[in-house]
Every structure is written in C-alpha cells, then in structure tokens.
C-alpha cells in the first residue's frame, strides 16, 4: 500500500523559511502527481501546490505563488515544499497527497499523509 509521511513543520516567526518533506513508499509503476494542501481553522482544506510526474510542470495557489516552491526527487521518492517569507496566514496543518492527474481539487488525490503543523507568529 502507498504511504506518505510529511515532516519539517514547526513554529517560526514571520519572514522565516521552512522546508517540508514528504516521503512516499509502497508505490509501483510510474510516479504520482504530488500535491500539498493545508487546513487552517474555519477555512477548509486549501490547495497549495502540485507537481506533475516528470517534475516539469508546477501549479501554485495565488496566496503562495512567488513565496513557495514545490519540487521532487524521484530517485528518493520525496517531494518538497520550500516556504519563504512566511506570514501568520500560512499557519495550518500541511498535508502531502498523491494523484493520478494534476489537479487543484482535493477529491482527485488518492493518498494522503497525516499532516505536519506549521505555525507562524507575528
């Protein structure tokens, strides 16, 4: 079975940088499309970023575009989310997810990690 495990979340001050990691195991066949979502109180689950199978196409939500970068190392079965210039509005539980097709819709993602907490103070 496919398993995704996120790591890297912690409490930081505004303006700081963090790198989240998601390690995938149990997959057979070609790589999944990978995405990052986040959940903050009262906001629902929000799309953050996605990257296609080859890594040559990326999509970002408008609030994080220019600040966050999604990347992947297929040899290590790992996807990253580099977060820069963090602001309090970025505070959320961040989830890694895998999909057969690139999408911004959480319903299209087949597998999910358990999440990692990112807290950004003023």
mmCIF file of C-alpha atoms in Angstrom:
data_model
loop_
_atom_site.group_PDB
_atom_site.id
_atom_site.type_symbol
_atom_site.label_atom_id
_atom_site.label_comp_id
_atom_site.label_asym_id
_atom_site.label_seq_id
_atom_site.Cartn_x
_atom_site.Cartn_y
_atom_site.Cartn_z
ATOM 1 C CA UNK A 1 0.000 0.000 0.000
ATOM 2 C CA UNK A 2 1.045 3.596 -0.618
ATOM 3 C CA UNK A 3 2.156 5.579 2.411
ATOM 4 C CA UNK A 4 3.037 9.273 2.615
ATOM 5 C CA UNK A 5 4.870 10.752 5.595
ATOM 6 C CA UNK A 6 5.352 14.511 5.995
ATOM 7 C CA UNK A 7 7.972 16.180 8.141
ATOM 8 C CA UNK A 8 9.523 19.580 8.736
ATOM 9 C CA UNK A 9 6.690 21.589 10.268
ATOM 10 C CA UNK A 10 7.409 23.738 13.324
ATOM 11 C CA UNK A 11 6.765 27.115 14.915
ATOM 12 C CA UNK A 12 8.622 30.050 13.372
ATOM 13 C CA UNK A 13 8.479 33.828 13.277
ATOM 14 C CA UNK A 14 7.167 35.813 10.338
ATOM 15 C CA UNK A 15 9.660 36.131 7.499
ATOM 16 C CA UNK A 16 11.286 32.781 8.226
ATOM 17 C CA UNK A 17 11.762 29.891 5.815
ATOM 18 C CA UNK A 18 10.877 26.230 6.174
ATOM 19 C CA UNK A 19 11.225 23.155 4.006
ATOM 20 C CA UNK A 20 8.605 20.452 4.305
ATOM 21 C CA UNK A 21 9.343 16.946 3.073
ATOM 22 C CA UNK A 22 7.054 14.097 2.055
ATOM 23 C CA UNK A 23 8.446 10.595 1.654
ATOM 24 C CA UNK A 24 6.442 8.090 -0.383
ATOM 25 C CA UNK A 25 6.618 4.321 -0.053
ATOM 26 C CA UNK A 26 4.724 1.344 -1.437
ATOM 27 C CA UNK A 27 4.167 2.660 -4.979
ATOM 28 C CA UNK A 28 4.532 0.514 -8.085
ATOM 29 C CA UNK A 29 4.674 1.874 -11.606
ATOM 30 C CA UNK A 30 5.233 5.461 -12.653
ATOM 31 C CA UNK A 31 5.417 8.322 -10.130
ATOM 32 C CA UNK A 32 2.255 10.004 -8.902
ATOM 33 C CA UNK A 33 1.349 13.612 -9.363
ATOM 34 C CA UNK A 34 2.069 15.099 -5.952
ATOM 35 C CA UNK A 35 0.406 17.976 -4.163
ATOM 36 C CA UNK A 36 0.440 19.979 -0.969
ATOM 37 C CA UNK A 37 -2.716 21.156 0.782
ATOM 38 C CA UNK A 38 -3.248 22.992 4.048
ATOM 39 C CA UNK A 39 -6.000 23.189 6.638
ATOM 40 C CA UNK A 40 -6.493 26.190 8.909
ATOM 41 C CA UNK A 41 -9.361 26.652 11.395
ATOM 42 C CA UNK A 42 -12.512 27.855 9.648
ATOM 43 C CA UNK A 43 -11.031 27.750 6.134
ATOM 44 C CA UNK A 44 -11.393 24.172 4.931
ATOM 45 C CA UNK A 45 -8.722 22.263 3.079
ATOM 46 C CA UNK A 46 -6.904 24.605 0.694
ATOM 47 C CA UNK A 47 -4.787 23.765 -2.336
ATOM 48 C CA UNK A 48 -1.198 24.968 -2.045
ATOM 49 C CA UNK A 49 0.883 23.459 -4.864
ATOM 50 C CA UNK A 50 1.182 20.462 -7.188
ATOM 51 C CA UNK A 51 3.847 18.948 -9.419
ATOM 52 C CA UNK A 52 3.425 16.535 -12.310
ATOM 53 C CA UNK A 53 5.006 13.128 -12.757
ATOM 54 C CA UNK A 54 8.124 14.314 -14.553
ATOM 55 C CA UNK A 55 8.520 17.438 -12.438
ATOM 56 C CA UNK A 56 8.414 19.833 -15.402
ATOM 57 C CA UNK A 57 5.002 21.348 -14.601
ATOM 58 C CA UNK A 58 4.064 23.070 -11.346
ATOM 59 C CA UNK A 59 0.941 24.805 -10.120
ATOM 60 C CA UNK A 60 0.553 27.158 -7.157
ATOM 61 C CA UNK A 61 -2.284 28.765 -5.304
ATOM 62 C CA UNK A 62 -2.281 32.543 -5.668
ATOM 63 C CA UNK A 63 -1.575 33.281 -1.944
ATOM 64 C CA UNK A 64 1.703 31.340 -2.053
ATOM 65 C CA UNK A 65 2.878 31.974 -5.624
ATOM 66 C CA UNK A 66 6.307 33.562 -5.594
ATOM 67 C CA UNK A 67 6.960 32.524 -1.987
ATOM 68 C CA UNK A 68 6.642 28.716 -2.072
ATOM 69 C CA UNK A 69 8.368 26.233 -4.374
ATOM 70 C CA UNK A 70 7.364 22.610 -4.899
ATOM 71 C CA UNK A 71 9.968 20.148 -6.134
ATOM 72 C CA UNK A 72 10.579 16.426 -6.213
ATOM 73 C CA UNK A 73 13.425 13.961 -6.165
ATOM 74 C CA UNK A 74 12.076 10.884 -7.918
ATOM 75 C CA UNK A 75 15.112 8.780 -7.028
ATOM 76 C CA UNK A 76 14.377 9.398 -3.341
ATOM 77 C CA UNK A 77 10.569 9.185 -3.693
ATOM 78 C CA UNK A 78 10.391 12.556 -1.973
ATOM 79 C CA UNK A 79 8.505 15.774 -2.661
ATOM 80 C CA UNK A 80 9.418 19.072 -1.008
ATOM 81 C CA UNK A 81 7.697 22.341 -0.266
ATOM 82 C CA UNK A 82 10.131 25.202 0.228
ATOM 83 C CA UNK A 83 8.365 28.037 2.036
ATOM 84 C CA UNK A 84 9.873 31.523 2.200
ATOM 85 C CA UNK A 85 8.738 34.841 3.684
ATOM 86 C CA UNK A 86 6.245 33.082 5.904
ATOM 87 C CA UNK A 87 3.326 35.109 7.273
ATOM 88 C CA UNK A 88 0.810 34.287 10.027
ATOM 89 C CA UNK A 89 -1.823 33.438 7.390
ATOM 90 C CA UNK A 90 0.341 30.454 6.406
ATOM 91 C CA UNK A 91 -0.373 28.836 9.784
ATOM 92 C CA UNK A 92 -2.045 25.485 9.116
ATOM 93 C CA UNK A 93 -1.620 21.750 9.080
ATOM 94 C CA UNK A 94 0.110 20.923 5.799
ATOM 95 C CA UNK A 95 -0.755 17.674 4.029
ATOM 96 C CA UNK A 96 1.054 15.821 1.273
ATOM 97 C CA UNK A 97 -1.136 13.976 -1.256
ATOM 98 C CA UNK A 98 -0.809 11.823 -4.387
ATOM 99 C CA UNK A 99 -2.995 11.870 -7.506
ATOM 100 C CA UNK A 100 -3.167 10.165 -10.903
ATOM 101 C CA UNK A 101 -3.782 13.533 -12.600
ATOM 102 C CA UNK A 102 -2.642 17.058 -11.889
ATOM 103 C CA UNK A 103 -5.409 18.928 -10.126
ATOM 104 C CA UNK A 104 -6.205 21.604 -7.541
ATOM 105 C CA UNK A 105 -9.156 19.578 -6.235
ATOM 106 C CA UNK A 106 -8.523 17.576 -3.079
ATOM 107 C CA UNK A 107 -11.109 14.998 -4.216
ATOM 108 C CA UNK A 108 -8.786 13.948 -7.051
ATOM 109 C CA UNK A 109 -5.995 12.917 -4.704
ATOM 110 C CA UNK A 110 -5.900 9.241 -3.810
ATOM 111 C CA UNK A 111 -3.466 9.078 -0.904
ATOM 112 C CA UNK A 112 -2.773 11.440 1.972
ATOM 113 C CA UNK A 113 -0.223 11.872 4.697
ATOM 114 C CA UNK A 114 -1.174 12.629 8.289
ATOM 115 C CA UNK A 115 -0.039 16.242 8.153
ATOM 116 C CA UNK A 116 2.609 18.428 9.753
ATOM 117 C CA UNK A 117 1.855 21.593 11.734
ATOM 118 C CA UNK A 118 3.294 24.926 10.625
ATOM 119 C CA UNK A 119 2.783 27.879 12.961
ATOM 120 C CA UNK A 120 3.923 31.389 12.028
ATOM 121 C CA UNK A 121 3.910 34.084 14.698
ATOM 122 C CA UNK A 122 3.939 37.843 14.173
#
